[in-house]
Amino acid sequence: MLDPIVAFFTRIFELIGRAIGTFIAWLIWPFIAFRNWLRGKGWFIKIPVFTILLLIVLSYMYLFYITQFWSTGDEDYVAAYKFEETTTGVGDQLADNTCQQSAMVQVAADLIDFNVNQTVWAPSNPLYKAGFMFYWDWKDTPFFDNKAAFQLGVNQVLRRTSIELVDRLGRVRGTSSINQNLQEARESINYRENAWFLTFSPPFLQPSTQARLRDGRQNLIDFNEEMKACNADFDARADNLMQFFDRITGDIGATSEILQRRMEASNFTGFDARADDRFWFTYGQLYGYYGILSAARSDFREVVVQRQLDSVWDRVDDQLREAMTTKPPFVANGSNSSLVKSHLESIGFDLLRVRANLVEMRDILDR
């Protein structure tokens, strides 16, 4: 009775072994073909070839390092600013005859510093853009795209903030001239997110994304120096704050829609190679808005007090900080019938809670 069962499982294991062997053969055949081609060649060919191979191996090792050994930073980074100790509104004159700088501009500059100076900007790495062996996109892997997705999420917040600073906040009632530093910061921050310093089209050299972001950071710092010298404007009116909330809720709503579409692809196993980049982009977005919204609360402190927004804003701060605690080693996208939880659903819930409270504060300002 046992013989047919033993034969069945033996056959199964044989098929599995054959499949594994076929896969390994498919994986290594380019290397075997390359070795056969190189055999018999002179050293004047072998030395350049081996040099190029060594550079490729070292480049992939570097890519592995920057994409696997990374950190989301300090989840309590907002506390270091001590915004609650600031008693003057943005632009107000201080005792030393200087003016109060913008907390939003300061946090935006620090987020750029965190993204490109304290760590390596991954999306511009040429091997990251090329994918594995120029064939397999890293976005289809469970781990190699996580850092890039997080950085792009933070950068999305910076892009939105820079636009609002130019269009409304950095000028008086939209009638004054656009501040040059803010205009240049917006152009730099909204530059292509995956630009390397070399390109295939003339003139073959271009500013990298990192370089442009550093330029944008310096422009933001220069604007705050103008604020300190009382030579720049920051229009901290209630309608500007309401407009900013509108933009943020629209931004968050778009991300929520992306998460929802990805959750529709959930399965019983919970494995989804595209779920991780959706999760970490959202995490980066929440991380960025945690700092920017805390800074906006400081810049708009008079509006917050007058419209009694403190209690609702406290909820937003708590929800954003709580969202920072969810950092799974592996992002799962389990279906409703699965025993595996969906991390997309979890962070999507945090996202919608923040959005709901921003809508509530927007409605209070609109009364």
Short mmCIF file of C-alpha atoms in Angstrom, two decimals:
data_model
loop_
_atom_site.label_atom_id
_atom_site.label_comp_id
_atom_site.label_asym_id
_atom_site.label_seq_id
_atom_site.Cartn_x
_atom_site.Cartn_y
_atom_site.Cartn_z
CA MET A 1 0.00 0.00 0.00
CA LEU A 2 2.89 2.33 0.80
CA ASP A 3 4.73 1.68 -2.49
CA PRO A 4 2.44 3.85 -4.69
CA ILE A 5 2.61 6.69 -2.13
CA VAL A 6 6.41 6.46 -1.92
CA ALA A 7 6.61 6.39 -5.72
CA PHE A 8 4.33 9.41 -5.97
CA PHE A 9 6.38 11.56 -3.60
CA THR A 10 9.62 10.33 -5.17
CA ARG A 11 8.32 11.50 -8.54
CA ILE A 12 7.30 14.89 -7.05
CA PHE A 13 10.75 15.43 -5.56
CA GLU A 14 12.36 14.45 -8.84
CA LEU A 15 10.30 17.07 -10.66
CA ILE A 16 11.16 19.69 -8.05
CA GLY A 17 14.84 18.81 -8.33
CA ARG A 18 14.67 19.03 -12.10
CA ALA A 19 12.97 22.43 -11.91
CA ILE A 20 15.62 23.74 -9.54
CA GLY A 21 18.37 22.41 -11.79
CA THR A 22 16.80 24.02 -14.86
CA PHE A 23 16.51 27.35 -13.05
CA ILE A 24 20.14 27.26 -11.91
CA ALA A 25 21.27 26.32 -15.43
CA TRP A 26 19.25 29.24 -16.87
CA LEU A 27 20.76 31.55 -14.25
CA ILE A 28 24.41 30.66 -14.88
CA TRP A 29 24.41 30.04 -18.64
CA PRO A 30 25.44 33.65 -19.47
CA PHE A 31 28.48 33.25 -17.23
CA ILE A 32 29.40 29.93 -18.84
CA ALA A 33 28.99 31.41 -22.32
CA PHE A 34 31.11 34.39 -21.29
CA ARG A 35 33.84 32.10 -19.91
CA ASN A 36 33.89 30.10 -23.15
CA TRP A 37 34.17 33.32 -25.17
CA LEU A 38 37.01 34.63 -22.97
CA ARG A 39 38.98 31.38 -23.13
CA GLY A 40 42.01 31.75 -25.35
CA LYS A 41 41.81 35.55 -25.50
CA GLY A 42 44.95 37.60 -24.82
CA TRP A 43 45.59 39.62 -21.67
CA PHE A 44 45.05 42.87 -23.57
CA ILE A 45 41.39 41.75 -23.73
CA LYS A 46 41.17 39.95 -20.40
CA ILE A 47 42.48 42.83 -18.25
CA PRO A 48 39.91 45.45 -19.42
CA VAL A 49 37.13 42.84 -19.25
CA PHE A 50 38.03 41.82 -15.71
CA THR A 51 38.33 45.50 -14.70
CA ILE A 52 34.83 46.19 -15.99
CA LEU A 53 33.50 43.08 -14.25
CA LEU A 54 35.12 44.15 -10.99
CA LEU A 55 33.53 47.60 -11.27
CA ILE A 56 30.12 46.03 -11.93
CA VAL A 57 30.47 43.69 -8.92
CA LEU A 58 31.57 46.55 -6.65
CA SER A 59 28.71 48.72 -7.94
CA TYR A 60 26.17 46.00 -7.15
CA MET A 61 27.73 45.56 -3.70
CA TYR A 62 27.36 49.30 -3.13
CA LEU A 63 23.74 49.17 -4.33
CA PHE A 64 23.09 46.29 -1.94
CA TYR A 65 24.61 48.29 0.91
CA ILE A 66 22.63 51.50 0.35
CA THR A 67 19.33 49.68 -0.19
CA GLN A 68 19.58 47.18 2.68
CA PHE A 69 21.36 49.12 5.42
CA TRP A 70 19.23 52.20 5.91
CA SER A 71 17.09 53.85 8.54
CA THR A 72 13.94 55.92 8.61
CA GLY A 73 15.64 58.19 11.12
CA ASP A 74 14.33 59.35 14.46
CA GLU A 75 10.55 58.99 14.70
CA ASP A 76 10.56 61.71 17.38
CA TYR A 77 12.55 64.17 15.29
CA VAL A 78 9.88 66.84 15.72
CA ALA A 79 10.51 67.04 19.47
CA ALA A 80 14.05 68.37 18.87
CA TYR A 81 12.65 71.61 17.38
CA LYS A 82 10.80 72.50 20.63
CA PHE A 83 8.12 74.38 18.74
CA GLU A 84 6.04 74.64 21.91
CA GLU A 85 8.66 77.00 23.36
CA THR A 86 8.26 79.49 20.52
CA THR A 87 6.01 82.35 21.61
CA THR A 88 6.19 84.66 18.59
CA GLY A 89 4.51 84.28 15.24
CA VAL A 90 6.42 83.89 12.00
CA GLY A 91 7.73 87.24 10.80
CA ASP A 92 7.20 88.96 14.17
CA GLN A 93 10.01 91.22 15.37
CA LEU A 94 12.12 89.86 18.24
CA ALA A 95 13.98 91.60 21.06
CA ASP A 96 17.24 91.67 19.09
CA ASN A 97 15.52 93.49 16.17
CA THR A 98 15.51 90.36 14.02
CA CYS A 99 12.32 88.64 12.84
CA GLN A 100 10.99 85.17 13.58
CA GLN A 101 11.97 82.66 10.90
CA SER A 102 9.59 80.13 9.34
CA ALA A 103 9.47 76.74 11.05
CA MET A 104 8.03 75.17 7.88
CA VAL A 105 10.98 76.34 5.81
CA GLN A 106 13.41 75.10 8.47
CA VAL A 107 11.85 71.63 8.62
CA ALA A 108 11.71 71.41 4.81
CA ALA A 109 15.43 72.22 4.61
CA ASP A 110 16.20 69.63 7.29
CA LEU A 111 14.16 66.95 5.51
CA ILE A 112 16.20 67.57 2.35
CA ASP A 113 19.36 67.29 4.44
CA PHE A 114 18.13 63.98 5.84
CA ASN A 115 17.28 62.66 2.36
CA VAL A 116 20.47 63.52 0.47
CA ASN A 117 23.21 64.44 2.97
CA GLN A 118 22.68 62.15 5.94
CA THR A 119 22.00 59.21 3.63
CA VAL A 120 22.47 58.28 -0.03
CA TRP A 121 19.73 59.21 -2.50
CA ALA A 122 18.86 55.80 -3.97
CA PRO A 123 16.49 56.60 -6.90
CA SER A 124 19.32 58.16 -8.95
CA ASN A 125 21.69 55.21 -8.64
CA PRO A 126 22.20 53.96 -12.23
CA LEU A 127 22.06 50.28 -11.25
CA TYR A 128 18.88 50.92 -9.26
CA LYS A 129 17.30 52.52 -12.32
CA ALA A 130 18.54 49.72 -14.59
CA GLY A 131 17.20 46.91 -12.40
CA PHE A 132 18.77 43.51 -11.89
CA MET A 133 20.85 42.62 -14.95
CA PHE A 134 18.96 45.37 -16.85
CA TYR A 135 15.94 43.08 -16.92
CA TRP A 136 14.23 42.81 -13.54
CA ASP A 137 12.88 46.05 -12.09
CA TRP A 138 13.80 46.46 -8.43
CA LYS A 139 10.21 47.54 -7.77
CA ASP A 140 9.23 43.93 -8.36
CA THR A 141 11.45 42.74 -5.50
CA PRO A 142 10.44 42.66 -1.83
CA PHE A 143 13.43 44.58 -0.42
CA PHE A 144 15.58 46.54 -2.87
CA ASP A 145 13.09 49.36 -3.51
CA ASN A 146 12.09 50.15 0.08
CA LYS A 147 14.60 52.92 0.77
CA ALA A 148 13.94 54.63 -2.56
CA ALA A 149 10.17 54.50 -1.95
CA PHE A 150 10.59 56.04 1.51
CA GLN A 151 12.77 58.84 0.14
CA LEU A 152 10.30 59.56 -2.66
CA GLY A 153 7.48 59.74 -0.10
CA VAL A 154 9.39 62.37 1.89
CA ASN A 155 10.22 64.22 -1.33
CA GLN A 156 6.55 64.30 -2.30
CA VAL A 157 5.87 66.29 0.88
CA LEU A 158 8.72 68.66 0.05
CA ARG A 159 7.37 69.19 -3.45
CA ARG A 160 3.91 70.04 -2.17
CA THR A 161 5.29 72.35 0.52
CA SER A 162 7.59 74.21 -1.87
CA ILE A 163 4.69 74.90 -4.24
CA GLU A 164 2.54 76.31 -1.44
CA LEU A 165 5.41 78.44 -0.15
CA VAL A 166 5.80 80.07 -3.56
CA ASP A 167 2.16 80.41 -4.53
CA ARG A 168 0.63 81.60 -1.26
CA LEU A 169 2.67 81.53 1.94
CA GLY A 170 5.80 83.41 0.88
CA ARG A 171 3.96 86.47 -0.42
CA VAL A 172 1.31 88.89 0.91
CA ARG A 173 -2.20 88.02 -0.29
CA GLY A 174 -0.79 86.79 -3.58
CA THR A 175 -0.21 90.35 -4.82
CA SER A 176 3.44 90.83 -3.89
CA SER A 177 6.23 89.57 -6.10
CA ILE A 178 7.38 85.96 -5.81
CA ASN A 179 10.37 85.50 -3.54
CA GLN A 180 13.34 84.51 -5.69
CA ASN A 181 14.79 82.05 -3.17
CA LEU A 182 11.46 80.24 -2.81
CA GLN A 183 11.01 80.18 -6.59
CA GLU A 184 14.44 78.63 -7.10
CA ALA A 185 13.79 76.18 -4.24
CA ARG A 186 10.58 75.02 -5.90
CA GLU A 187 12.31 74.50 -9.23
CA SER A 188 15.09 72.49 -7.60
CA ILE A 189 12.83 70.36 -5.41
CA ASN A 190 10.50 69.56 -8.32
CA TYR A 191 13.42 68.45 -10.50
CA ARG A 192 13.41 64.88 -11.84
CA GLU A 193 13.74 62.42 -8.97
CA ASN A 194 16.03 59.90 -10.69
CA ALA A 195 18.56 62.08 -12.51
CA TRP A 196 22.20 60.97 -12.50
CA PHE A 197 25.02 63.32 -13.47
CA LEU A 198 25.60 61.45 -16.75
CA THR A 199 23.05 61.14 -19.55
CA PHE A 200 22.98 59.46 -22.97
CA SER A 201 21.94 62.66 -24.78
CA PRO A 202 24.10 65.76 -25.43
CA PRO A 203 25.71 67.43 -23.58
CA PHE A 204 25.97 64.13 -21.66
CA LEU A 205 26.27 65.95 -18.32
CA GLN A 206 23.39 67.18 -16.17
CA PRO A 207 22.74 68.15 -12.56
CA SER A 208 21.92 65.11 -10.46
CA THR A 209 18.81 65.01 -8.31
CA GLN A 210 20.98 65.16 -5.20
CA ALA A 211 22.72 68.32 -6.44
CA ARG A 212 19.43 70.05 -7.26
CA LEU A 213 17.93 69.13 -3.91
CA ARG A 214 20.98 70.51 -2.13
CA ASP A 215 20.54 73.72 -4.13
CA GLY A 216 16.91 73.83 -3.06
CA ARG A 217 17.90 73.34 0.56
CA GLN A 218 20.30 76.27 0.36
CA ASN A 219 17.57 78.43 -1.17
CA LEU A 220 15.27 77.60 1.74
CA ILE A 221 18.01 78.47 4.22
CA ASP A 222 18.62 81.76 2.38
CA PHE A 223 14.90 82.57 2.53
CA ASN A 224 14.90 82.07 6.29
CA GLU A 225 17.92 84.37 6.52
CA GLU A 226 15.83 86.95 4.66
CA MET A 227 13.06 86.36 7.19
CA LYS A 228 15.54 86.84 10.04
CA ALA A 229 16.63 90.17 8.51
CA CYS A 230 12.94 91.17 8.18
CA ASN A 231 13.32 91.33 4.38
CA ALA A 232 10.85 88.59 3.39
CA ASP A 233 7.15 87.87 3.90
CA PHE A 234 5.27 84.89 5.27
CA ASP A 235 1.51 85.31 5.06
CA ALA A 236 0.21 83.27 8.02
CA ARG A 237 -3.49 83.91 7.39
CA ALA A 238 -6.33 81.49 8.11
CA ASP A 239 -7.33 81.17 4.44
CA ASN A 240 -3.75 80.25 3.51
CA LEU A 241 -3.72 77.54 6.17
CA MET A 242 -7.08 76.29 4.91
CA GLN A 243 -5.71 76.16 1.36
CA PHE A 244 -2.66 74.25 2.61
CA PHE A 245 -4.93 71.70 4.29
CA ASP A 246 -6.82 71.31 1.01
CA ARG A 247 -3.61 70.53 -0.83
CA ILE A 248 -2.43 68.05 1.79
CA THR A 249 -5.76 66.21 1.94
CA GLY A 250 -5.72 65.95 -1.85
CA ASP A 251 -2.18 64.58 -1.74
CA ILE A 252 -3.07 62.08 0.97
CA GLY A 253 -6.26 61.11 -0.85
CA ALA A 254 -4.29 60.24 -3.99
CA THR A 255 -1.96 58.01 -1.96
CA SER A 256 -4.94 56.36 -0.27
CA GLU A 257 -6.37 55.51 -3.70
CA ILE A 258 -3.06 53.92 -4.73
CA LEU A 259 -3.06 51.82 -1.55
CA GLN A 260 -6.64 50.75 -2.17
CA ARG A 261 -5.84 49.57 -5.71
CA ARG A 262 -2.86 47.60 -4.39
CA MET A 263 -4.97 46.00 -1.65
CA GLU A 264 -7.30 44.70 -4.35
CA ALA A 265 -4.35 42.54 -5.48
CA SER A 266 -4.06 40.92 -2.03
CA ASN A 267 -3.92 37.14 -1.69
CA PHE A 268 -4.07 34.41 0.93
CA THR A 269 -0.28 34.13 1.29
CA GLY A 270 0.16 37.86 1.83
CA PHE A 271 3.15 37.92 -0.54
CA ASP A 272 3.07 40.88 -2.90
CA ALA A 273 6.34 42.21 -4.33
CA ARG A 274 4.78 45.61 -5.12
CA ALA A 275 3.20 46.15 -1.70
CA ASP A 276 6.45 47.18 -0.04
CA ASP A 277 7.14 50.23 -2.22
CA ARG A 278 3.52 51.38 -1.73
CA PHE A 279 3.90 51.00 2.04
CA TRP A 280 7.24 52.77 2.35
CA PHE A 281 6.21 55.63 0.07
CA THR A 282 3.22 56.21 2.34
CA TYR A 283 5.41 55.90 5.42
CA GLY A 284 7.80 58.51 3.99
CA GLN A 285 4.88 60.79 3.21
CA LEU A 286 3.55 60.55 6.77
CA TYR A 287 7.07 61.03 8.12
CA GLY A 288 7.46 64.24 6.12
CA TYR A 289 4.02 65.61 6.96
CA TYR A 290 4.65 64.91 10.65
CA GLY A 291 7.41 67.53 10.61
CA ILE A 292 5.81 69.97 8.15
CA LEU A 293 2.45 70.04 9.96
CA SER A 294 4.11 70.47 13.34
CA ALA A 295 6.04 73.38 11.87
CA ALA A 296 2.88 74.83 10.31
CA ARG A 297 1.27 74.76 13.75
CA SER A 298 4.13 76.94 14.97
CA ASP A 299 4.02 79.33 12.01
CA PHE A 300 0.23 79.71 12.23
CA ARG A 301 0.11 79.80 16.03
CA GLU A 302 -2.16 82.86 16.14
CA VAL A 303 -4.67 81.27 13.78
CA VAL A 304 -4.54 78.02 15.78
CA VAL A 305 -5.33 79.86 19.03
CA GLN A 306 -8.01 82.09 17.53
CA ARG A 307 -9.84 79.22 15.83
CA GLN A 308 -9.29 76.80 18.75
CA LEU A 309 -7.59 74.13 16.65
CA ASP A 310 -5.32 72.83 19.41
CA SER A 311 -7.35 69.76 20.40
CA VAL A 312 -7.83 68.55 16.82
CA TRP A 313 -4.21 69.29 15.95
CA ASP A 314 -3.09 67.29 18.98
CA ARG A 315 -4.93 64.31 17.50
CA VAL A 316 -3.17 64.78 14.17
CA ASP A 317 0.22 64.88 15.90
CA ASP A 318 -0.58 61.75 17.90
CA GLN A 319 -1.82 59.88 14.85
CA LEU A 320 1.23 60.79 12.79
CA ARG A 321 3.56 59.77 15.60
CA GLU A 322 1.67 56.49 16.07
CA ALA A 323 1.98 55.74 12.34
CA MET A 324 5.76 55.94 12.73
CA THR A 325 5.73 52.86 14.99
CA THR A 326 4.68 50.50 12.16
CA LYS A 327 7.94 49.35 10.54
CA PRO A 328 7.53 45.71 9.47
CA PRO A 329 10.62 43.77 8.31
CA PHE A 330 8.48 42.38 5.50
CA VAL A 331 5.41 44.11 4.06
CA ALA A 332 2.50 41.70 3.65
CA ASN A 333 -0.67 42.24 1.65
CA GLY A 334 -2.97 39.55 3.00
CA SER A 335 -6.57 39.20 1.90
CA ASN A 336 -9.54 39.21 4.26
CA SER A 337 -9.53 35.41 4.42
CA SER A 338 -5.80 35.25 5.12
CA LEU A 339 -4.18 34.74 8.50
CA VAL A 340 -1.53 37.25 7.37
CA LYS A 341 -2.35 40.88 8.10
CA SER A 342 -2.24 43.56 5.43
CA HIS A 343 0.28 46.25 6.31
CA LEU A 344 -1.19 48.37 3.51
CA GLU A 345 -4.54 48.34 5.27
CA SER A 346 -2.87 49.31 8.53
CA ILE A 347 -0.97 52.31 7.20
CA GLY A 348 -3.92 53.23 4.97
CA PHE A 349 -6.07 53.48 8.10
CA ASP A 350 -3.49 55.82 9.69
CA LEU A 351 -3.49 57.89 6.51
CA LEU A 352 -7.27 58.25 6.47
CA ARG A 353 -7.40 59.19 10.17
CA VAL A 354 -4.97 62.03 9.55
CA ARG A 355 -6.92 63.13 6.49
CA ALA A 356 -10.22 63.14 8.39
CA ASN A 357 -8.83 65.43 11.08
CA LEU A 358 -7.29 67.76 8.51
CA VAL A 359 -10.69 68.01 6.84
CA GLU A 360 -12.22 68.82 10.22
CA MET A 361 -9.69 71.60 10.83
CA ARG A 362 -10.29 72.89 7.33
CA ASP A 363 -14.02 73.07 8.02
CA ILE A 364 -13.39 74.96 11.26
CA LEU A 365 -11.30 77.51 9.40
CA ASP A 366 -14.01 77.88 6.76
CA ARG A 367 -16.73 78.82 9.25
#
